[in-house]
């Protein structure tokens, strides 16, 4: 069956920056599943009408339609038993679920100020007013005022990563010596920064080459290099 992933895109449709979309793209790569991607801009939700909701990612596999990155991960794991597992066992699934929640509720708070203006700059002209209005309504601040929090965010993000550094001190990946869906969730959040900003993460200044987290990040990019934009490798 042919798998298609509908993925949030910038004006340059090669630029895909959605963190949840990245989780699904990395999950497909992890399971070594061939797939096509369809770029979807913020105001092109008609392309995913088939899913009955308005958020990306959406995956189609023949007649099956799955939305929500977590549900996509569960779908791929249960329907494609070949290739490496996303969750080694039930405990790993619960661990990944809590890492995913932590990414969505804690990490994202520190990351969002770093991506808000860069995303505004790279989306299509016709998407800019939707992006500004929807984000300003949610944040209760102008994009510009929110962007002013970026410097402080880098410091907070760095502190937050200490939780991961403690784990990565003893092992190469979050659940052991090979990557799993928990690692994918975290990488998805960092690809949100890396794909919306023109400069490399290290140039933004929140980590350095000696940092155990940065080393994990490089290992992850390399592991999933078949789907990672070449400028990040
Ligand atoms: N819980 C959902 C979140 C989906 C989500 O927020 N997707 C973003 C892209 S990564 C989106 O569709 N944004 C479009 C919009 O805000 O209009 C998941 O994990 O898939």
Coordinates of N, CA and C and ligand atoms in Angstrom, one line a residue:
X1 N 0.8 -1.2 0.0 CA 0.0 0.0 0.0 C 0.9 1.2 0.0
X2 N 0.3 2.3 -0.5 CA 1.2 3.5 -0.6 C 0.9 4.5 0.5
X3 N 1.9 4.9 1.2 CA 1.7 5.8 2.4 C 2.0 7.2 2.0
X4 N 1.1 8.1 2.4 CA 1.3 9.6 2.1 C 1.2 10.3 3.4
X5 N 2.2 11.2 3.6 CA 2.1 12.1 4.8 C 1.9 13.5 4.4
X6 N 0.8 14.1 4.9 CA 0.5 15.5 4.6 C 1.2 16.3 5.7
X7 N 2.0 17.3 5.3 CA 3.1 17.9 6.2 C 3.0 19.4 6.0
X8 N 3.1 20.1 7.1 CA 3.0 21.6 7.1 C 4.3 22.2 6.4
X9 N 4.0 23.1 5.4 CA 5.1 23.6 4.6 C 5.2 25.1 4.6
X10 N 6.4 25.6 4.3 CA 6.6 27.1 4.2 C 6.3 27.5 2.7
X11 N 6.6 28.7 2.4 CA 6.5 29.2 1.0 C 7.3 28.4 0.1
X12 N 8.6 28.1 0.5 CA 9.4 27.1 -0.2 C 8.9 25.7 0.3
X13 N 8.2 25.0 -0.6 CA 7.6 23.8 -0.1 C 8.5 22.7 0.3
X14 N 9.8 22.9 0.1 CA 10.8 22.0 0.6 C 11.1 22.2 2.1
X15 N 10.6 23.3 2.6 CA 10.9 23.6 4.0 C 9.7 23.2 4.8
X16 N 9.9 22.1 5.6 CA 8.9 21.6 6.5 C 9.3 21.8 7.9
X17 N 8.5 22.5 8.7 CA 8.9 22.9 10.0 C 8.0 22.4 11.2
X18 N 6.9 21.8 10.9 CA 6.0 21.4 12.0 C 6.5 20.4 12.9
X19 N 6.6 20.6 14.2 CA 7.2 19.6 15.1 C 6.5 18.3 15.1
X20 N 5.1 18.4 15.1 CA 4.4 17.1 15.2 C 4.5 16.4 13.8
X21 N 4.6 17.1 12.7 CA 4.8 16.5 11.4 C 6.1 15.8 11.4
X22 N 7.1 16.4 12.0 CA 8.4 15.8 12.1 C 8.4 14.5 12.8
X23 N 7.6 14.4 13.9 CA 7.5 13.2 14.7 C 7.1 12.0 13.7
X24 N 6.1 12.3 12.9 CA 5.6 11.3 12.0 C 6.5 10.9 10.9
X25 N 7.2 11.9 10.4 CA 8.2 11.7 9.3 C 9.3 10.8 9.9
X26 N 9.8 11.2 11.1 CA 10.9 10.4 11.7 C 10.4 9.0 12.0
X27 N 9.1 8.8 12.4 CA 8.6 7.5 12.7 C 8.6 6.6 11.5
X28 N 8.2 7.2 10.3 CA 8.3 6.5 9.0 C 9.7 6.1 8.7
X29 N 10.6 7.0 8.9 CA 12.0 6.7 8.6 C 12.5 5.6 9.6
X30 N 12.1 5.7 10.9 CA 12.5 4.7 11.9 C 12.1 3.3 11.4
X31 N 10.9 3.2 10.9 CA 10.4 1.9 10.5 C 10.7 1.6 9.1
X32 N 11.5 2.4 8.5 CA 12.0 2.2 7.1 C 10.9 2.0 6.1
X33 N 9.9 2.8 6.3 CA 8.7 2.7 5.4 C 8.8 3.8 4.3
X34 N 8.7 3.3 3.1 CA 8.6 4.2 1.9 C 7.4 5.1 2.0
X35 N 7.5 6.3 1.7 CA 6.3 7.2 1.7 C 6.5 8.4 0.9
X36 N 5.4 9.1 0.5 CA 5.5 10.4 -0.2 C 5.0 11.4 0.8
X37 N 5.5 12.7 0.6 CA 4.9 13.7 1.5 C 4.2 14.7 0.6
X38 N 3.2 15.3 1.1 CA 2.4 16.4 0.4 C 2.5 17.7 1.3
X39 N 3.1 18.7 0.7 CA 3.2 20.0 1.4 C 1.9 20.6 1.6
X40 N 1.6 21.1 2.8 CA 0.3 21.8 3.0 C 0.6 23.1 3.7
X41 N 0.2 24.2 3.1 CA 0.4 25.5 3.8 C -0.7 25.8 4.8
X42 N -0.5 26.8 5.6 CA -1.4 27.1 6.7 C -2.9 27.2 6.2
X43 N -3.0 27.9 5.0 CA -4.4 28.1 4.5 C -4.8 27.1 3.4
X44 N -4.2 26.0 3.4 CA -4.5 24.9 2.4 C -5.2 23.7 3.1
X45 N -5.9 23.9 4.1 CA -6.4 22.8 4.9 C -7.4 21.9 4.1
X46 N -7.9 22.5 3.0 CA -8.8 21.7 2.1 C -8.1 20.4 1.7
X47 N -6.7 20.5 1.6 CA -6.0 19.2 1.2 C -6.2 18.1 2.2
X48 N -6.5 18.4 3.5 CA -6.7 17.4 4.5 C -8.1 17.2 4.9
X49 N -9.1 17.7 4.1 CA -10.5 17.6 4.4 C -10.9 16.2 4.7
X50 N -10.3 15.3 4.0 CA -10.6 13.8 4.1 C -10.4 13.3 5.6
X51 N -9.6 14.1 6.4 CA -9.3 13.6 7.8 C -10.4 14.1 8.7
X52 N -11.3 15.1 8.3 CA -12.4 15.6 9.1 C -11.9 16.5 10.2
X53 N -10.7 17.0 10.2 CA -10.2 17.9 11.2 C -9.1 18.8 10.5
X54 N -8.6 19.8 11.2 CA -7.8 20.8 10.5 C -6.3 20.9 10.9
X55 N -5.8 19.8 11.5 CA -4.4 19.9 11.9 C -3.5 18.8 11.2
X56 N -2.2 19.2 11.1 CA -1.3 18.2 10.5 C -0.4 17.6 11.6
X57 N 0.2 16.5 11.4 CA 0.2 15.7 10.2 C -1.1 14.9 10.0
X58 N -1.3 14.5 8.7 CA -2.3 13.5 8.4 C -1.6 12.4 7.6
X59 N -1.9 11.2 7.9 CA -1.3 10.1 7.1 C -2.4 9.3 6.4
X60 N -2.1 9.0 5.1 CA -3.1 8.1 4.5 C -2.3 6.9 4.0
X61 N -2.9 5.7 4.2 CA -2.3 4.4 3.8 C -3.4 3.7 3.1
X62 N -3.4 3.7 1.8 CA -4.5 3.1 1.0 C -5.8 3.9 1.4
X63 N -6.8 3.2 1.9 CA -8.1 3.9 2.3 C -8.1 4.4 3.7
X64 N -7.0 4.1 4.5 CA -7.0 4.5 5.9 C -6.5 5.9 6.0
X65 N -7.1 6.7 6.9 CA -6.7 8.0 7.1 C -6.5 8.2 8.6
X66 N -5.3 8.6 9.0 CA -5.0 8.8 10.5 C -4.5 10.2 10.7
X67 N -5.0 10.9 11.7 CA -4.5 12.2 12.0 C -4.0 12.1 13.5
X68 N -3.1 13.1 13.8 CA -2.5 13.2 15.2 C -1.2 12.3 15.2
X69 N -0.1 13.0 15.5 CA 1.2 12.3 15.4 C 1.2 11.1 16.3
X70 N 0.6 11.2 17.5 CA 0.7 10.0 18.4 C -0.1 8.8 17.8
X71 N -1.3 9.1 17.3 CA -2.1 8.0 16.7 C -1.4 7.5 15.5
X72 N -0.7 8.3 14.8 CA 0.1 7.8 13.6 C 1.2 6.9 14.0
X73 N 1.9 7.2 15.1 CA 2.9 6.3 15.6 C 2.3 5.0 16.0
X74 N 1.2 5.0 16.7 CA 0.5 3.7 17.2 C 0.1 2.9 15.9
X75 N -0.4 3.6 14.9 CA -0.9 3.0 13.7 C 0.3 2.3 13.0
X76 N 1.4 3.0 12.8 CA 2.5 2.4 12.1 C 3.1 1.2 12.9
X77 N 3.1 1.4 14.2 CA 3.7 0.2 15.0 C 2.8 -1.0 14.9
X78 N 1.5 -0.8 14.9 CA 0.6 -2.0 14.9 C 0.4 -2.6 13.5
X79 N 0.6 -1.7 12.5 CA 0.3 -2.3 11.1 C 1.6 -2.7 10.4
X80 N 2.7 -2.2 10.9 CA 4.0 -2.6 10.2 C 5.0 -3.2 11.2
X81 N 4.9 -4.5 11.3 CA 5.8 -5.1 12.4 C 7.2 -5.3 11.9
X82 N 7.5 -5.1 10.6 CA 8.9 -5.2 10.2 C 9.6 -4.0 10.6
X83 N 11.0 -4.1 10.6 CA 11.8 -2.9 10.8 C 11.8 -2.7 12.3
X84 N 12.7 -1.7 12.8 CA 12.9 -1.4 14.2 C 11.5 -1.0 14.8
X85 N 11.4 -1.3 16.1 CA 10.2 -0.9 16.8 C 10.3 0.5 17.3
X86 N 9.1 1.2 17.3 CA 9.1 2.6 17.9 C 9.0 2.5 19.4
X87 N 8.4 1.4 19.9 CA 8.2 1.2 21.3 C 8.7 -0.3 21.6
X88 N 9.7 -0.4 22.4 CA 10.3 -1.8 22.6 C 9.2 -2.7 23.3
X89 N 8.4 -2.1 24.2 CA 7.4 -2.8 25.0 C 6.4 -1.8 25.5
X90 N 5.4 -2.3 26.3 CA 4.4 -1.4 26.8 C 4.9 -0.3 27.7
X91 N 6.0 -0.7 28.5 CA 6.6 0.3 29.4 C 7.2 1.5 28.6
X92 N 7.8 1.1 27.5 CA 8.4 2.1 26.6 C 7.4 3.0 25.9
X93 N 6.2 2.4 25.7 CA 5.1 3.2 25.1 C 4.7 4.2 26.1
X94 N 4.5 3.8 27.4 CA 4.1 4.8 28.4 C 5.2 5.9 28.6
X95 N 6.4 5.4 28.6 CA 7.5 6.4 28.7 C 7.5 7.4 27.6
X96 N 7.3 6.9 26.4 CA 7.3 7.8 25.2 C 6.1 8.7 25.3
X97 N 5.0 8.2 25.8 CA 3.8 9.1 25.9 C 4.1 10.2 26.9
X98 N 4.8 9.9 28.0 CA 5.1 11.0 28.9 C 6.1 12.0 28.4
X99 N 7.1 11.5 27.6 CA 8.1 12.3 27.0 C 7.4 13.2 26.0
X100 N 6.4 12.7 25.2 CA 5.7 13.5 24.3 C 4.9 14.6 24.9
X101 N 4.2 14.3 26.0 CA 3.5 15.3 26.8 C 4.4 16.4 27.3
X102 N 5.6 16.0 27.8 CA 6.6 16.9 28.3 C 7.0 17.8 27.2
X103 N 7.2 17.2 26.0 CA 7.6 18.1 24.8 C 6.6 19.1 24.5
X104 N 5.3 18.6 24.5 CA 4.2 19.5 24.1 C 3.9 20.6 25.1
X105 N 4.1 20.2 26.4 CA 3.6 21.2 27.4 C 4.8 21.9 28.1
X106 N 6.0 21.4 28.1 CA 7.1 22.1 28.8 C 8.1 22.6 27.7
X107 N 8.7 21.7 27.0 CA 9.7 22.2 26.0 C 9.1 23.2 25.0
X108 N 7.9 23.0 24.6 CA 7.3 23.9 23.6 C 7.2 25.4 24.1
X109 N 7.0 25.5 25.4 CA 6.9 26.8 26.0 C 8.2 27.7 25.8
X110 N 9.3 27.0 25.9 CA 10.6 27.6 25.7 C 11.0 27.7 24.2
X111 N 10.5 26.9 23.4 CA 10.9 26.8 22.0 C 10.0 27.8 21.2
X112 N 8.8 28.0 21.5 CA 7.9 28.8 20.7 C 8.4 30.2 20.5
X113 N 8.9 30.9 21.5 CA 9.5 32.3 21.2 C 10.6 32.3 20.2
X114 N 11.3 31.1 20.1 CA 12.4 31.1 19.1 C 12.0 30.8 17.7
X115 N 10.8 30.4 17.5 CA 10.3 30.1 16.2 C 9.3 31.0 15.6
X116 N 8.7 31.8 16.5 CA 7.5 32.5 16.0 C 7.8 33.5 14.9
X117 N 8.8 34.4 15.0 CA 9.1 35.3 13.9 C 9.7 34.6 12.7
X118 N 10.6 33.7 13.0 CA 11.2 32.9 11.8 C 10.1 32.3 11.0
X119 N 9.1 31.7 11.6 CA 8.0 31.0 10.8 C 7.2 32.1 10.1
X120 N 6.9 33.2 10.8 CA 6.2 34.3 10.1 C 6.9 34.7 8.8
X121 N 8.3 34.7 8.9 CA 9.0 35.2 7.7 C 9.0 34.2 6.6
X122 N 8.9 32.9 6.9 CA 9.1 31.9 5.8 C 7.8 31.4 5.2
X123 N 6.6 31.7 5.8 CA 5.4 31.2 5.3 C 5.0 32.0 4.0
X124 N 4.0 31.5 3.2 CA 3.6 32.2 2.0 C 2.9 33.5 2.4
X125 N 3.0 34.5 1.5 CA 2.4 35.8 1.8 C 0.9 35.7 2.2
X126 N 0.2 34.8 1.5 CA -1.2 34.6 1.7 C -1.5 33.9 3.1
X127 N -0.5 33.3 3.7 CA -0.7 32.7 5.0 C -0.4 33.6 6.2
X128 N 0.3 34.7 5.9 CA 0.8 35.5 7.0 C -0.3 36.1 7.9
X129 N -1.4 36.5 7.3 CA -2.4 37.1 8.2 C -3.1 36.1 9.1
X130 N -3.3 34.8 8.5 CA -3.8 33.7 9.3 C -2.9 33.4 10.5
X131 N -1.6 33.3 10.1 CA -0.6 33.0 11.1 C -0.6 34.0 12.3
X132 N -0.5 35.3 11.8 CA -0.4 36.4 12.8 C -1.7 36.4 13.7
X133 N -2.8 36.3 13.1 CA -4.1 36.4 13.9 C -4.3 35.2 14.8
X134 N -4.0 34.0 14.3 CA -4.3 32.8 15.1 C -3.3 32.8 16.3
X135 N -2.0 33.1 16.0 CA -1.0 33.1 17.1 C -1.2 34.2 18.1
X136 N -1.5 35.4 17.6 CA -1.6 36.5 18.6 C -2.8 36.3 19.5
X137 N -3.9 35.7 18.9 CA -5.1 35.4 19.7 C -4.7 34.4 20.8
X138 N -3.9 33.3 20.5 CA -3.6 32.3 21.4 C -2.6 32.8 22.5
X139 N -1.6 33.6 22.0 CA -0.6 34.1 22.9 C -0.9 35.3 23.8
X140 N -1.9 36.0 23.3 CA -2.3 37.3 23.9 C -1.3 38.4 23.8
X141 N -0.4 38.3 22.8 CA 0.7 39.2 22.6 C 0.9 39.4 21.1
X142 N 1.5 40.5 20.7 CA 1.9 40.6 19.3 C 3.0 39.6 19.0
X143 N 3.2 39.2 17.8 CA 4.3 38.3 17.4 C 5.6 39.0 17.8
X144 N 5.7 40.3 17.6 CA 7.0 41.0 17.9 C 7.3 41.0 19.4
X145 N 6.2 41.2 20.2 CA 6.4 41.2 21.7 C 6.8 39.8 22.2
X146 N 6.2 38.8 21.6 CA 6.5 37.4 21.9 C 8.0 37.1 21.6
X147 N 8.4 37.6 20.4 CA 9.7 37.3 19.9 C 10.8 37.9 20.9
X148 N 10.4 39.0 21.6 CA 11.3 39.6 22.6 C 11.7 38.6 23.7
X149 N 10.9 37.6 23.9 CA 11.2 36.6 24.9 C 12.3 35.6 24.5
X150 N 12.7 35.7 23.2 CA 13.6 34.6 22.7 C 14.9 34.5 23.5
X151 N 15.5 35.6 23.8 CA 16.8 35.5 24.5 C 16.6 34.7 25.9
X152 N 15.6 35.1 26.6 CA 15.4 34.4 27.9 C 15.0 33.0 27.7
X153 N 14.3 32.7 26.6 CA 13.9 31.3 26.3 C 15.1 30.4 26.1
X154 N 16.2 30.9 25.5 CA 17.3 30.1 25.3 C 17.9 29.6 26.6
X155 N 18.0 30.5 27.6 CA 18.5 30.2 29.0 C 17.6 29.1 29.6
X156 N 16.3 29.4 29.5 CA 15.3 28.4 30.2 C 15.3 27.1 29.5
X157 N 15.4 27.1 28.2 CA 15.5 25.8 27.4 C 16.7 25.0 27.8
X158 N 17.8 25.7 27.9 CA 19.0 25.0 28.3 C 18.9 24.4 29.7
X159 N 18.3 25.1 30.6 CA 18.1 24.5 32.0 C 17.1 23.3 31.9
X160 N 16.1 23.4 31.1 CA 15.1 22.4 31.0 C 15.7 21.1 30.5
X161 N 16.7 21.3 29.6 CA 17.4 20.1 29.0 C 18.2 19.3 30.0
X162 N 18.5 19.9 31.1 CA 19.3 19.1 32.1 C 18.6 17.8 32.5
X163 N 17.3 17.8 32.5 CA 16.6 16.5 32.7 C 17.0 15.4 31.7
X164 N 17.1 15.8 30.5 CA 17.6 14.9 29.4 C 19.0 14.5 29.6
X165 N 19.8 15.6 29.9 CA 21.3 15.3 30.0 C 21.6 14.3 31.1
X166 N 20.8 14.3 32.2 CA 21.0 13.3 33.2 C 20.9 11.9 32.7
X167 N 19.9 11.7 31.8 CA 19.6 10.4 31.2 C 20.8 10.1 30.2
X168 N 21.1 11.1 29.4 CA 22.1 10.8 28.3 C 23.5 10.7 28.8
X169 N 23.7 11.0 30.1 CA 25.0 10.8 30.7 C 25.4 9.3 30.7
X170 N 24.4 8.4 30.8 CA 24.6 7.0 31.0 C 24.3 6.2 29.7
X171 N 23.6 6.8 28.8 CA 23.2 6.0 27.6 C 23.1 6.9 26.4
X172 N 23.2 6.3 25.2 CA 23.3 7.1 24.0 C 21.9 7.8 23.6
X173 N 20.8 7.1 24.0 CA 19.5 7.6 23.6 C 18.6 7.5 24.8
X174 N 17.4 8.1 24.7 CA 16.6 8.3 25.9 C 16.1 6.9 26.5
X175 N 16.0 5.9 25.7 CA 15.5 4.6 26.2 C 16.6 3.5 26.1
X176 N 17.8 3.9 25.9 CA 18.9 2.9 25.8 C 19.9 3.2 24.8
X177 N 20.4 2.1 24.1 CA 21.5 2.3 23.2 C 21.0 2.5 21.7
X178 N 19.7 2.5 21.5 CA 19.2 2.8 20.2 C 18.0 3.7 20.3
X179 N 17.7 4.5 19.3 CA 16.7 5.5 19.4 C 15.3 4.9 19.3
X180 N 14.3 5.5 20.0 CA 12.9 5.0 20.0 C 12.0 6.3 19.8
X181 N 10.7 6.0 20.0 CA 9.8 7.2 19.7 C 10.0 8.3 20.7
X182 N 10.5 8.0 21.9 CA 10.7 9.1 22.9 C 11.8 10.0 22.3
X183 N 12.8 9.5 21.8 CA 13.9 10.3 21.2 C 13.3 11.1 20.0
X184 N 12.4 10.5 19.2 CA 11.8 11.1 18.0 C 11.0 12.3 18.5
X185 N 10.3 12.2 19.6 CA 9.4 13.3 20.0 C 10.3 14.5 20.3
X186 N 11.4 14.3 21.0 CA 12.3 15.4 21.3 C 13.0 16.0 20.1
X187 N 13.4 15.1 19.2 CA 14.1 15.6 17.9 C 13.1 16.5 17.1
X188 N 11.8 16.0 17.1 CA 10.8 16.8 16.4 C 10.7 18.2 16.8
X189 N 10.8 18.4 18.2 CA 10.7 19.8 18.7 C 12.0 20.6 18.3
X190 N 13.1 19.9 18.2 CA 14.3 20.7 17.8 C 14.4 20.9 16.3
X191 N 13.7 20.1 15.5 CA 13.6 20.4 14.1 C 12.7 21.5 13.8
X192 N 11.8 21.8 14.7 CA 10.9 23.0 14.6 C 11.8 24.2 14.6
X193 N 12.8 24.2 15.5 CA 13.7 25.4 15.5 C 14.6 25.3 14.3
X194 N 15.2 24.2 14.0 CA 16.3 24.1 13.0 C 15.7 24.4 11.6
X195 N 14.5 24.0 11.4 CA 13.9 24.1 10.0 C 13.3 25.5 9.8
X196 N 13.0 26.2 10.9 CA 12.4 27.5 10.7 C 13.4 28.6 10.7
X197 N 14.6 28.3 11.3 CA 15.6 29.3 11.4 C 16.7 29.1 10.3
X198 N 17.3 30.1 9.8 CA 18.3 29.9 8.8 C 19.6 29.6 9.4
X199 N 19.9 30.0 10.6 CA 21.1 29.7 11.3 C 21.0 28.4 12.0
X200 N 22.2 27.7 12.2 CA 22.2 26.4 13.0 C 21.9 26.6 14.4
X201 N 21.4 25.6 15.1 CA 21.1 25.6 16.5 C 22.2 26.2 17.3
X202 N 23.4 25.7 17.0 CA 24.6 26.1 17.8 C 24.8 27.6 17.7
X203 N 24.5 28.2 16.6 CA 24.7 29.6 16.4 C 23.7 30.4 17.2
X204 N 22.5 29.8 17.4 CA 21.5 30.5 18.3 C 22.1 30.6 19.7
X205 N 23.0 29.7 20.0 CA 23.7 29.8 21.3 C 23.1 29.1 22.5
X206 N 22.3 28.1 22.3 CA 21.8 27.4 23.5 C 22.6 26.2 23.9
X207 N 23.6 25.8 23.1 CA 24.3 24.6 23.4 C 25.7 24.6 22.7
X208 N 26.6 23.7 23.0 CA 27.9 23.7 22.4 C 28.3 22.3 22.1
X209 N 29.4 22.2 21.3 CA 29.8 20.8 20.8 C 30.1 19.9 21.9
X210 N 30.5 20.4 23.1 CA 30.9 19.5 24.2 C 29.7 19.0 25.0
X211 N 28.5 19.6 24.7 CA 27.3 19.4 25.4 C 26.8 18.0 25.0
X212 N 26.4 17.2 26.1 CA 25.9 15.9 25.9 C 24.6 15.9 25.1
X213 N 23.8 16.9 25.3 CA 22.6 17.0 24.6 C 22.8 17.3 23.1
X214 N 23.8 18.2 22.8 CA 24.1 18.5 21.4 C 24.7 17.3 20.7
X215 N 25.4 16.5 21.4 CA 26.0 15.3 20.8 C 24.9 14.3 20.5
X216 N 23.9 14.2 21.4 CA 22.7 13.4 21.1 C 22.0 13.9 19.8
X217 N 21.8 15.2 19.8 CA 21.1 15.8 18.6 C 21.8 15.4 17.3
X218 N 23.2 15.5 17.3 CA 23.9 15.2 16.1 C 23.8 13.7 15.8
X219 N 23.8 12.8 16.8 CA 23.6 11.4 16.6 C 22.2 11.1 16.0
X220 N 21.2 11.8 16.5 CA 19.9 11.6 15.9 C 19.8 12.1 14.5
X221 N 20.3 13.3 14.2 CA 20.3 13.8 12.8 C 20.9 12.7 11.9
X222 N 22.0 12.2 12.3 CA 22.7 11.2 11.5 C 21.9 9.9 11.3
X223 N 21.3 9.5 12.4 CA 20.5 8.3 12.4 C 19.3 8.4 11.4
X224 N 18.7 9.6 11.3 CA 17.5 9.7 10.5 C 17.9 10.6 9.2
X225 N 19.1 10.4 8.8 CA 19.6 11.3 7.7 C 18.8 11.2 6.4
X226 N 18.1 10.0 6.2 CA 17.4 9.9 4.9 C 16.2 10.9 4.8
X227 N 15.8 11.4 6.0 CA 14.7 12.4 5.9 C 15.1 13.8 6.4
X228 N 16.3 13.9 6.9 CA 16.8 15.2 7.4 C 17.3 16.1 6.3
X229 N 16.8 17.4 6.3 CA 17.3 18.3 5.2 C 18.9 18.4 5.2
X230 N 19.4 18.3 4.0 CA 20.9 18.2 3.9 C 21.7 19.3 4.6
X231 N 21.1 20.5 4.6 CA 21.8 21.6 5.2 C 22.0 21.4 6.7
X232 N 21.3 20.5 7.4 CA 21.5 20.3 8.8 C 22.5 19.2 9.1
X233 N 22.9 18.5 8.0 CA 23.9 17.3 8.2 C 25.3 17.8 8.1
Ligands
LIG1 N1 -1.6 16.9 18.9 C1 -1.4 17.1 17.5 C2 -1.0 18.6 17.2 C3 -1.1 18.9 15.7 C4 -0.6 20.3 15.4 O1 -0.7 21.3 16.2 N2 -0.1 20.5 14.2 C5 0.3 21.8 13.7 C6 1.6 21.5 12.7 S1 2.9 20.6 13.5 C7 -0.7 22.4 12.7 O2 -1.4 21.6 12.0 N3 -0.8 23.7 12.6 C8 -1.6 24.3 11.7 C9 -2.4 25.5 12.3 O3 -2.2 25.8 13.4 O4 -3.3 26.0 11.6 C10 -0.4 16.1 16.9 O5 0.4 15.6 17.7 O6 -0.4 15.8 15.7

